[in-house]
C-alpha positions in Angstrom: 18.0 -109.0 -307.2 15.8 -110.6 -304.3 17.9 -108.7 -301.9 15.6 -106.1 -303.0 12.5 -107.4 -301.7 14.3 -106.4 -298.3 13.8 -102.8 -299.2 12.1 -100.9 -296.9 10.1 -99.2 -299.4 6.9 -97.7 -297.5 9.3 -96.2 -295.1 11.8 -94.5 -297.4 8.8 -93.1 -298.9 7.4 -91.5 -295.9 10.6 -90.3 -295.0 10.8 -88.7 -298.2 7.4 -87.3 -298.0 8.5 -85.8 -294.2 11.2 -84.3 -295.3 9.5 -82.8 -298.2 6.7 -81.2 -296.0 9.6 -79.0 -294.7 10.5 -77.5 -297.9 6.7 -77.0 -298.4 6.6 -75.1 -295.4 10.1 -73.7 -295.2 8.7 -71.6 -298.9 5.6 -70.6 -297.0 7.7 -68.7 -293.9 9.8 -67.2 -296.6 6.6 -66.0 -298.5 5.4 -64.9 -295.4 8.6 -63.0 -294.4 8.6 -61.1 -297.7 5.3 -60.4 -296.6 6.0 -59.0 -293.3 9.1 -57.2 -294.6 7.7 -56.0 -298.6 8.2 -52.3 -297.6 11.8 -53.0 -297.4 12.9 -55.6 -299.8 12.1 -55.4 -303.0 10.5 -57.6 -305.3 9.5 -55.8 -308.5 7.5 -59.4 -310.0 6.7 -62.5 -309.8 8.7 -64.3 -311.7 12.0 -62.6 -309.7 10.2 -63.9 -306.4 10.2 -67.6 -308.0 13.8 -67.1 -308.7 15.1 -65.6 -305.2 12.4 -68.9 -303.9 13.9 -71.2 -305.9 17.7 -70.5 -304.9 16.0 -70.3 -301.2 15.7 -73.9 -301.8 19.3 -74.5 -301.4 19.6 -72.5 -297.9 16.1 -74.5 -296.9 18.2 -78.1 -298.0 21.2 -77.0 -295.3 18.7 -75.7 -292.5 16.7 -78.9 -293.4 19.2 -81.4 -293.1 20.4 -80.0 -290.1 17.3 -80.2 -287.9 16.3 -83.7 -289.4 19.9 -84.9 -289.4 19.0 -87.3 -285.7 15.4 -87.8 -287.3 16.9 -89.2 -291.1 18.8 -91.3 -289.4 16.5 -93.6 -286.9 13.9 -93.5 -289.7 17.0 -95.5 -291.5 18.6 -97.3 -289.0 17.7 -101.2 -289.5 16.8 -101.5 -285.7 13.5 -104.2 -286.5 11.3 -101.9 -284.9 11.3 -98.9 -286.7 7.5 -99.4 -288.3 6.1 -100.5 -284.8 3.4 -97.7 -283.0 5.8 -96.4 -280.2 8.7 -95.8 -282.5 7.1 -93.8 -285.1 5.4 -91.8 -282.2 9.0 -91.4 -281.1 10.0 -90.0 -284.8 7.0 -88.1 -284.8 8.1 -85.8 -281.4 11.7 -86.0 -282.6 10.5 -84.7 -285.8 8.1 -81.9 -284.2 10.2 -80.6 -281.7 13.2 -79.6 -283.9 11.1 -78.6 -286.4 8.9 -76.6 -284.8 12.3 -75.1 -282.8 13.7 -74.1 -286.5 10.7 -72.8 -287.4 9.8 -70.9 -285.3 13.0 -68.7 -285.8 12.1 -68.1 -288.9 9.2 -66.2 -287.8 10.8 -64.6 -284.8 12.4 -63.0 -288.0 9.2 -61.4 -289.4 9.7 -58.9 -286.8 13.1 -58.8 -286.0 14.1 -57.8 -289.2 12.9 -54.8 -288.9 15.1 -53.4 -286.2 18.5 -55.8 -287.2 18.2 -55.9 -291.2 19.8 -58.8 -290.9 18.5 -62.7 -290.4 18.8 -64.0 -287.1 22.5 -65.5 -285.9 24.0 -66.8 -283.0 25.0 -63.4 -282.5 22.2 -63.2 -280.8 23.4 -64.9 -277.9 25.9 -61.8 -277.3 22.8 -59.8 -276.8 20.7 -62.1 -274.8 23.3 -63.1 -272.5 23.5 -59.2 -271.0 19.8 -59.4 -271.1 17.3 -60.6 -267.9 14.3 -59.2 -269.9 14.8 -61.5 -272.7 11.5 -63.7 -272.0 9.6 -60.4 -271.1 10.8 -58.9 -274.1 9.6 -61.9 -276.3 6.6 -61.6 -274.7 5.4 -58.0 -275.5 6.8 -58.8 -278.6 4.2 -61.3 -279.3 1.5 -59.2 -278.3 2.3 -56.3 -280.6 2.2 -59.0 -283.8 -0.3 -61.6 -282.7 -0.9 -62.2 -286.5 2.9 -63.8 -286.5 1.8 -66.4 -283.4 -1.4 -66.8 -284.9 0.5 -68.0 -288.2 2.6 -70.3 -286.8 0.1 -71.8 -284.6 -2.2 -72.5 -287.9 0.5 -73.6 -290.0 2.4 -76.2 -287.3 -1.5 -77.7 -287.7 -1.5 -78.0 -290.7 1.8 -79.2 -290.8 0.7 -81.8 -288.2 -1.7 -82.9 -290.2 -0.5 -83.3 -293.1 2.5 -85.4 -291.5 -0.1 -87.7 -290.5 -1.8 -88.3 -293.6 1.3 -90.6 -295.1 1.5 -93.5 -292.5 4.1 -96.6 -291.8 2.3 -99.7 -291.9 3.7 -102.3 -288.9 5.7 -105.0 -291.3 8.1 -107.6 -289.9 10.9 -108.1 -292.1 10.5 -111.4 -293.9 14.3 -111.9 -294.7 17.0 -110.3 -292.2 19.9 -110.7 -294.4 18.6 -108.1 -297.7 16.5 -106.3 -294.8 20.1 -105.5 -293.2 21.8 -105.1 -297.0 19.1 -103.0 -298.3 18.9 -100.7 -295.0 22.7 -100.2 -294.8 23.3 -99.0 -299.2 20.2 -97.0 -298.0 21.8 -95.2 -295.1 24.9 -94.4 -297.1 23.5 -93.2 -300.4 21.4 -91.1 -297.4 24.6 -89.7 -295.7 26.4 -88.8 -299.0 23.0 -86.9 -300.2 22.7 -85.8 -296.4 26.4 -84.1 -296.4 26.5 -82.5 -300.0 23.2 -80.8 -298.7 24.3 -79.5 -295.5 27.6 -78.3 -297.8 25.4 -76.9 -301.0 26.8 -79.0 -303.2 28.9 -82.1 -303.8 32.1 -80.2 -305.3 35.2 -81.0 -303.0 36.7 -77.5 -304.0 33.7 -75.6 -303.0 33.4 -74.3 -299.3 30.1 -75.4 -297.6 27.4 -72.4 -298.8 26.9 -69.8 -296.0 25.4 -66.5 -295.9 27.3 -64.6 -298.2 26.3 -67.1 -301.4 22.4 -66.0 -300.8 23.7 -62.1 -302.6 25.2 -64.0 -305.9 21.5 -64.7 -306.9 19.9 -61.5 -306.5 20.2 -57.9 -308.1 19.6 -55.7 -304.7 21.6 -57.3 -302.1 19.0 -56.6 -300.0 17.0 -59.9 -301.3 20.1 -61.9 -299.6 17.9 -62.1 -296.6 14.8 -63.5 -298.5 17.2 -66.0 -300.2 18.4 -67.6 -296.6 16.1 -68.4 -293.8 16.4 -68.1 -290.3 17.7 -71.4 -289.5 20.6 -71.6 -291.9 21.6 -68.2 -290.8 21.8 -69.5 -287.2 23.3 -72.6 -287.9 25.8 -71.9 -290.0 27.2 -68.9 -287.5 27.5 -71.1 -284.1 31.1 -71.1 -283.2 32.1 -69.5 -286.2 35.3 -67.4 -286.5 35.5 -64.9 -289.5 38.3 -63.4 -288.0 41.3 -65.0 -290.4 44.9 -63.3 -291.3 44.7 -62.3 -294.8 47.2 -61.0 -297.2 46.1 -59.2 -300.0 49.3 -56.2 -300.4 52.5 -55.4 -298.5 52.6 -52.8 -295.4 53.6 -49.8 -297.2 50.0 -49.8 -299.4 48.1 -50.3 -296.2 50.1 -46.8 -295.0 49.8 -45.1 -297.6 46.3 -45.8 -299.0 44.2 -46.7 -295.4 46.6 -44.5 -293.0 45.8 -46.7 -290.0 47.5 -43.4 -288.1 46.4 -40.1 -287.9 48.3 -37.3 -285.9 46.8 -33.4 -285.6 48.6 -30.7 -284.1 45.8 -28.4 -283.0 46.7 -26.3 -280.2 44.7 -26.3 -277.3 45.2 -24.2 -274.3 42.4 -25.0 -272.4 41.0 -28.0 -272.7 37.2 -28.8 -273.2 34.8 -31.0 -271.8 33.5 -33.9 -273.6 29.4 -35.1 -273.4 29.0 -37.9 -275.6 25.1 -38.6 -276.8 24.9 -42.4 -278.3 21.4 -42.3 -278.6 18.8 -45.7 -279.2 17.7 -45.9 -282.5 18.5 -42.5 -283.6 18.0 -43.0 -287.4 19.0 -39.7 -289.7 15.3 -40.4 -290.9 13.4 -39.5 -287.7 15.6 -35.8 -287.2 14.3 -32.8 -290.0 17.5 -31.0 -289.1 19.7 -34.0 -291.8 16.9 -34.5 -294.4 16.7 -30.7 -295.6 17.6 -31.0 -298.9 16.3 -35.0 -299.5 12.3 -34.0 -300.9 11.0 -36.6 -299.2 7.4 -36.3 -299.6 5.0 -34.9 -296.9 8.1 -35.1 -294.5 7.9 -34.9 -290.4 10.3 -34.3 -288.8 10.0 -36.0 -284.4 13.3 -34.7 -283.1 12.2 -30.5 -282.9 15.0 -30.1 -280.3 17.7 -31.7 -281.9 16.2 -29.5 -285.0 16.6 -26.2 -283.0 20.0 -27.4 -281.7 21.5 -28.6 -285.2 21.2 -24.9 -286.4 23.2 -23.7 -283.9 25.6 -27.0 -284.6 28.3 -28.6 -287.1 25.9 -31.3 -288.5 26.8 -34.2 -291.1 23.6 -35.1 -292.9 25.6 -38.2 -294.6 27.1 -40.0 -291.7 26.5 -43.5 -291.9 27.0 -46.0 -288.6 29.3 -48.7 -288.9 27.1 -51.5 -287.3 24.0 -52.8 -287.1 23.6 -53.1 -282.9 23.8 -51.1 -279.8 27.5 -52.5 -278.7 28.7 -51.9 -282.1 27.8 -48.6 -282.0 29.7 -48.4 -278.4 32.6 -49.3 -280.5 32.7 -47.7 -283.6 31.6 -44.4 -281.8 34.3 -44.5 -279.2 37.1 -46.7 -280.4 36.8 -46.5 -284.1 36.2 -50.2 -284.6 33.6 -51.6 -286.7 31.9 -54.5 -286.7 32.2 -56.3 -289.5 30.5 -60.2 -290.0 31.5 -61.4 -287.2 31.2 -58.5 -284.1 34.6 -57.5 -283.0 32.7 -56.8 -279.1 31.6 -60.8 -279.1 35.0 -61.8 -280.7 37.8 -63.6 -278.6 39.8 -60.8 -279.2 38.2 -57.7 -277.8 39.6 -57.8 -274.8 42.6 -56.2 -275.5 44.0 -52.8 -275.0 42.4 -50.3 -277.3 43.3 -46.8 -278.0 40.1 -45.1 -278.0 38.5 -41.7 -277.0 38.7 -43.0 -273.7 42.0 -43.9 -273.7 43.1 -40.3 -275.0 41.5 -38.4 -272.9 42.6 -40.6 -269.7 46.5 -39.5 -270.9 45.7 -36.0 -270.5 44.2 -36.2 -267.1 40.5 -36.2 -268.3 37.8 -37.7 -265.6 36.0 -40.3 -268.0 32.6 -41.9 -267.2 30.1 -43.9 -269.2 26.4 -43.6 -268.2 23.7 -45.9 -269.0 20.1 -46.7 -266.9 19.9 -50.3 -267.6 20.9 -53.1 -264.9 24.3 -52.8 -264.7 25.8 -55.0 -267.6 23.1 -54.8 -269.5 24.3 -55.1 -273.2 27.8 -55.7 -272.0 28.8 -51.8 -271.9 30.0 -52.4 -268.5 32.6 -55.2 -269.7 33.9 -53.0 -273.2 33.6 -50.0 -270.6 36.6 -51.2 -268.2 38.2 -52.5 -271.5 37.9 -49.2 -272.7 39.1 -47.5 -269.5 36.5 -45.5 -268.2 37.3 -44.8 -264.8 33.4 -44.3 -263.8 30.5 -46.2 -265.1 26.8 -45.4 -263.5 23.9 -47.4 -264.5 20.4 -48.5 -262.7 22.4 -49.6 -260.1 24.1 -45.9 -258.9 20.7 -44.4 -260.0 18.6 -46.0 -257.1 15.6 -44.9 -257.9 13.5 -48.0 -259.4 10.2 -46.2 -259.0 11.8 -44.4 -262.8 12.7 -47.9 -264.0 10.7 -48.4 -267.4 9.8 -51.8 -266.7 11.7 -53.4 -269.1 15.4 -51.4 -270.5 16.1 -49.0 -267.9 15.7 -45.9 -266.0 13.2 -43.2 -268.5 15.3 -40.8 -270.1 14.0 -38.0 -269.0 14.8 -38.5 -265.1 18.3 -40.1 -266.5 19.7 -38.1 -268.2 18.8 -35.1 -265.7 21.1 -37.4 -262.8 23.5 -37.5 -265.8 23.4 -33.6 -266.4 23.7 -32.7 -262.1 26.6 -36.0 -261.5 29.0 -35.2 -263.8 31.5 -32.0 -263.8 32.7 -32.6 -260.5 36.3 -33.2 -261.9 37.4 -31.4 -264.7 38.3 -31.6 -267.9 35.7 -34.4 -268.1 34.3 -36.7 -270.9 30.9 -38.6 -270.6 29.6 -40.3 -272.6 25.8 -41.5 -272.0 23.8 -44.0 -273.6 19.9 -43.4 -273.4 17.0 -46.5 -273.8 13.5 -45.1 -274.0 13.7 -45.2 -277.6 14.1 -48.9 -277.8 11.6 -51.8 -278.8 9.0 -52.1 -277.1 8.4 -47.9 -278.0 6.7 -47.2 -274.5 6.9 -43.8 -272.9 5.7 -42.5 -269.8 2.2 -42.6 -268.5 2.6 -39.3 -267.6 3.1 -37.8 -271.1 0.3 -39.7 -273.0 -1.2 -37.9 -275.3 1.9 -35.5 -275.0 3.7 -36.1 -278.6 2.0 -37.3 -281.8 2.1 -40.8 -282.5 3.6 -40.9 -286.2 3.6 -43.3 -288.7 5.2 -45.9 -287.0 5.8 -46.9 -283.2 9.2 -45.4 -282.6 8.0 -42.1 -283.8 6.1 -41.3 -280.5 9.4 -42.3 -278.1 11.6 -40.4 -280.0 9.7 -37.6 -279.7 10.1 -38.3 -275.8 13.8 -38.6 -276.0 14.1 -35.4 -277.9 12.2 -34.0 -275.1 14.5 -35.7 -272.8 17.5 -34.2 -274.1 16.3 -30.7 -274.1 15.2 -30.6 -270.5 18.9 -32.2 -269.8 20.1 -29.3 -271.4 17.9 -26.5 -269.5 20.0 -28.9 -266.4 23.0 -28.5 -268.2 23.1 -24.4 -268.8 23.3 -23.8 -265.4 26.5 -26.3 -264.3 30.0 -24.5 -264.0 31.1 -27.1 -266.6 28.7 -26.3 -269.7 30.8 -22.9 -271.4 33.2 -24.8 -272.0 31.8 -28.2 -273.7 31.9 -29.8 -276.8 28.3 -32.5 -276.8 28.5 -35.1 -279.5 25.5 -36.4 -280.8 25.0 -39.7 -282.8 22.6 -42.7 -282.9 24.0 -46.2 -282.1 22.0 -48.0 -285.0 19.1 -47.2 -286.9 15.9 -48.5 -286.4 12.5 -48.8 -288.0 11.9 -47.1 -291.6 8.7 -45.5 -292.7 10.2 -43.3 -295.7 11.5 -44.9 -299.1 14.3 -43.5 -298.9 15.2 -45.0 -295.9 14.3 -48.3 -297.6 17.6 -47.8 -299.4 20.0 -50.4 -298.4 23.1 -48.2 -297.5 20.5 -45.8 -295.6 19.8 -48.5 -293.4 22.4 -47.2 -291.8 22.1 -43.6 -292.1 22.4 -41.8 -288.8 22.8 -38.3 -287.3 26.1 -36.8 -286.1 26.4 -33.3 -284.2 28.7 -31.1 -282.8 27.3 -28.5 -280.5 29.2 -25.8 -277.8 28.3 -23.1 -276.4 31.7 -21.7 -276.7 32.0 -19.9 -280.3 35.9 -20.8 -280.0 35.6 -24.1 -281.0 34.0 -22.8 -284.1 31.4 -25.6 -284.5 28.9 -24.5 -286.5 27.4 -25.0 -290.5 26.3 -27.6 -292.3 29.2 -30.4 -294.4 28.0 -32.9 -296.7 31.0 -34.5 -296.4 30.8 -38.2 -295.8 31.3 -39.5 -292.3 30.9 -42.2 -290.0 31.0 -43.1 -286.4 34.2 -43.9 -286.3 35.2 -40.4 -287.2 33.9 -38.7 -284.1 36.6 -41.0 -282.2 39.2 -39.1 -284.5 37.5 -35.8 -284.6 37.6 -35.3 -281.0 40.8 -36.1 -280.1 41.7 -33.6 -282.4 39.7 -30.8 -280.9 40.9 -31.5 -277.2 44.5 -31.1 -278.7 45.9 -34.7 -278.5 48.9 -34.5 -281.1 50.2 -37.7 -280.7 49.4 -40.7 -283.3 46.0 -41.7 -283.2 45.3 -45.3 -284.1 42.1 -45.2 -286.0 40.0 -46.2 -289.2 37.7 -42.5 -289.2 39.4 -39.0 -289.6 38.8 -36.1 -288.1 36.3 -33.9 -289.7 37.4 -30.4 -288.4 41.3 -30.4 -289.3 42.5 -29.4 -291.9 44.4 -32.0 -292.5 42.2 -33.9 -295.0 42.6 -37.8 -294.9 40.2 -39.7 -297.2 37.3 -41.5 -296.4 36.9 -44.9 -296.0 33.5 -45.9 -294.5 33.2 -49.2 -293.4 30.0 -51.0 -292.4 28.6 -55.1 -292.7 25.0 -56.2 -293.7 25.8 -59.5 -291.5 27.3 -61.6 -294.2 29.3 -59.2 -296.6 31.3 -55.9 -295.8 30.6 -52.6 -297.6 33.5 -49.8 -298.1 32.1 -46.4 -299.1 35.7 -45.1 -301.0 35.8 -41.8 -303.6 33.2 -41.9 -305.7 32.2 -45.8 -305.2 30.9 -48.4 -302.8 32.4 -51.8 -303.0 30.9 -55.4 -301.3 33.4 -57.7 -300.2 33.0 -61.0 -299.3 35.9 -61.7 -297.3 38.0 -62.9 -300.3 37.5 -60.8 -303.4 34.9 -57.7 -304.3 31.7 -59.3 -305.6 30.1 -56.0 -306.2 30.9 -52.2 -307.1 28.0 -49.5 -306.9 28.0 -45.7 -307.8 28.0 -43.7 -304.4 24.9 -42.2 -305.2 23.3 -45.3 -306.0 22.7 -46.0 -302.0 19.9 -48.6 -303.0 22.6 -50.4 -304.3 20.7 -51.8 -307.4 23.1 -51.1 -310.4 26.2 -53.6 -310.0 28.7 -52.1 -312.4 31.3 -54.8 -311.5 31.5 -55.8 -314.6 30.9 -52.4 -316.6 33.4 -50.1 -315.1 37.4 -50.5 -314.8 38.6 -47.2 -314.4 42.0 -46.9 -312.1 40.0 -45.2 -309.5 37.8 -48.7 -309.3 40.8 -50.8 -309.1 42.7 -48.5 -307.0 39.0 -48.4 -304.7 38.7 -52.8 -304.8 42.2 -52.8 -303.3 42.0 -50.0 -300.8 39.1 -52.2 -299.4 41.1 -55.3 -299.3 43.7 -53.1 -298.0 41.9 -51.8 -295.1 40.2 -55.6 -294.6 43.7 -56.9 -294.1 44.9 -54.5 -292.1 42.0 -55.0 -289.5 42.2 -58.0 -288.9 46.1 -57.7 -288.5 45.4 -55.7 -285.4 42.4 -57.0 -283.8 44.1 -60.3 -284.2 47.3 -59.5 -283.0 46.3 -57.1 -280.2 47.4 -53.6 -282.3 44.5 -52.0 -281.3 46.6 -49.3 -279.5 
């Protein structure tokens, strides 16, 4: 055994001891997101946060390995100068730079989390790459949680330093020949530990561990996201593709159970106008008009307009969106497309020709525009706009008026949407659809109305207010056009947003938005409240119905004022598994098989009865969801979208 007096003992060691810093502080940034996030992930004890930790450790190992993969590697590599000064400086940048890098997304997350629900991707890319405010955005960001900063100033520190405490001594291999022995068995016991870490385990029938696998250890899928950390979820979704072919039952299930087409026969004589409200961040939780009957304790309501407008309205106070971002929304509200893991608007596939709202009312001679006061392009609405086939789209850039630019999304509201309310009309029938920004991150309204709304319990309270306000001076605009008699206005919130009542802490709620349906003209017949379930996707449906469009309708929603009665089948994604709100149930799907089946009721999602119930209504619900999976990726894959 003298080869083994060529083992480079000291330096396996400190590489050890490096590596094992990371997991030391990988558990502190998940401790700390808990922290930052406690009022909406649950963690009723100790003990269950040591277990969701412990399986953590398994998402830190991939992340881990990862970032260190270059840095594991020189520290290996028998290259005779790997314990002098210079090159362990070198490892120690190498090791600080990626580190710090992966880190720091991790805490980028203490605050994100709060508006996405989700741990950061590269979907984020999709968003940035519309985006010229991204570094002002971080920014402001920064200054509203310096305690975040401040954290992972004090801990890189301490991370430093503790780094340094375990040093590599300068020794010249005596012997070359069990130097080079030692250093190679080293490197490939390393690469086999290395690559059944980066996969989760050493199983060749298992598929590498990705985001979905954080929700088998946990009761409330919700503690998925304190499982995984930032830096596997980002990882592990660069240049990913969940958009596969699947087979799971023949065509004639998939048209009888999930009724891809709808066709109405509503006659129409004179056809309406269409206004389309996708509003920022308009959770069902901020409007008092959808939480009537809830008993939420010491309830306020910051949307008094919509509130006053609702009563005279057709309101659905369980409408749930079917994404988690503003360009999902765009497409689930006027195409009927959710987004499911992987966003159908960043996909390879979405540009393609959809039938949509837009489409519809384009075949029967409707003027179609899309407003939004951003920089033109800004969250790609102008791109899935001409996709769509709006024949009009006015942002920042028809607006010419930067002296109402908020100094970071777009054009204030208020002076928006009142160019919105005078520009439009001047062809009819018409449908607009608008998408308004002052309720976005970072929650700033006007100088001018300081002082003007209440602040609330949390930041976005205070510019909703001023969007509500917004919206009803549009309307004062609106009574007097030629147009407005004959108008049906939508109304709907792209995604929701922050949460300051429990039961918005629910996990299904987290997607809980408003959905309105408001005209003047009693013909129409909008008016009352249904507790039906809906979705986004339905107003796509809905209104193509109303306008009298009787020819098949390509769409996932229904509509919700025929009498025709399809069932429901609400679709949304948490980032990493799909959720199907069918009959009486709501069913998690991973892609491949149902891991989970909940009571509809049971919106927190806590009670799995997977295992407990097995009625024909469950099995009949786990393959309508399968169903439905298949049959969307059939046509967004294959270009059936129409």
């Amino acid at each position: 055994m003298k080869f083994l007096k060529g083992f480079r003992k000291q330096e396996v060691l400190a590489l050890v001891y490096r590596i094992f810093l990371a997991y030391v502080f990988y558990q502190i940034a998940r401790l700390l997101f808990w922290y930052f996030n406690k009022d909406l992930i649950k963690v009723d004890s100790i003990s269950e946060y040591i277990k969701l930790a412990f399986h953590g450790t398994a998402f830190d190992t991939t992340a881990i390995l990862y970032v260190n993969a270059l840095f594991i590697l020189l520290s290996l590599l028998p290259l005779m100068i790997n314990t002098k000064k210079v090159f362990q400086k070198i490892l120690f940048w190498l090791y600080f730079i990626t580190n710090g890098i992966a880190y720091a997304m991790n805490f980028g997350d203490f605050i994100y989390y709060k508006f996405s629900q989700a741990r950061l991707t590269s979907a984020v890319f999709q968003v940035a790459e519309h985006e010229s405010n991204v570094s002002k955005t971080l920014m402001i960001s920064i200054g509203e949680h310096p305690f975040v900063l401040i954290w992972y100033v004090v801990l890189m520190i301490l991370w430093v330093f503790l780094y340094k405490r375990v040093k590599v001594d300068d020794v010249k291999p005596l012997k070359l020949l069990p130097y080079f022995i030692t250093s190679i068995l080293t490197l490939c016991i390393t690469a086999v530990l290395v690559v059944g870490g980066i996969r989760g385990d050493f199983k060749h029938s298992t598929r590498p561990i990705n985001m979905v696998d954080a929700t088998r250890f946990v009761t409330n899928p919700l503690q998925g996201n304190m499982v995984l950390n930032s830096t596997f979820s980002f990882f592990r979704t660069l240049n990913t593709n969940n958009f596969k072919e699947v087979h799971f039952v023949d065509e004639k299930f998939i048209e009888e159970n999930v009724q891809p087409y709808k066709v109405y026969d509503r006659k129409v004589e004179n056809r309406p106008n269409i206004v389309i409200f996708i509003v920022e961040s308009f959770g069902r939780e901020y409007s008092g008009a959808f939480n009537k009957d809830k008993n939420i304790k010491d309830y306020v309501s910051y949307t008094p307009f919509m509130d006053s407008l609702a009563n005279q309205s057709l309101i659905f106070p369980n409408t749930f969106a079917n994404g988690r971002q503003s360009i999902h929304g765009m497409s689930s509200v006027l195409a009927g497309i959710p987004s499911l893991t992987d966003a159908f608007t960043g996909s390879p596939y979405s540009n393609q020709k959809i039938q949509s709202i837009v489409s519809v009312c384009n075949d029967l001679g409707y003027d179609t525009s899309f407003y939004h006061g951003a920089p033109n392009g800004s969250m790609g609405f102008l791109g899935f706009g001409n996709i769509l086939g709006f024949k009009h789209y006015f942002g920042k850039t028809e607006y010419n008026h930067d002296e109402d630019f908020d100094g970071m999304w777009a054009i204030w509201d208020e002076p928006f949407l009142q160019y919105f309310a005078k520009n439009v009309g001047k062809k009819q029938p018409f449908m607009a659809t608008v998408f308004t920004a002052s309720s976005h991150h970072p929650f700033k309204i006007p100088e001018k109305y300081n002082g003007k709304f209440r602040k609330g319990k949390i930041e976005i309270h205070e510019p909703m207010q001023y969007t509500d306000y917004a919206i009803k001076q549009y309307f004062e605009t609106a009574k007097k056009q030629p147009w407005y008699n004959n108008t049906i206005f939508v109304f709907t919130g792209d995604h929701t947003n922050q949460v300051y009542y429990p039961e918005y802490e629910r996990a299904m709620n987290r997607y809980a938005v408003p959905l309105v349906f408001y005209s003047p003209n009693p013909a129409y017949q909008l008016k009352g409240v249904s507790q039906e379930i809906a979705q986004q996707a339905d107003i796509y449906p809905t209104l193509a119905d109303l306008i009298g469009y009787n020819k098949p309708i390509r769409s996932w929603g229904r509509s919700l004022v025929s009498d025709k009665k399809y069932p429901f089948i609400v679709v949304n994604s948490d980032g990493s598994t799909d959720q199907f709100m069918i009959g009486n149930y709501i069913y998690r799907f991973d892609g491949k098989e149902i891991i989970g089946v909940y009571a509809q009721s049971d919106l927190s999602l806590e009670k799995n009865l997977m295992n407990e119930v097995k009625n024909p209504e469950v099995e009949q619900g786990k393959k309508t969801a399968k169903a439905w999976y298949q049959d969307y990726m059939d046509r967004v894959i294959n270009r059936k979208l129409y």
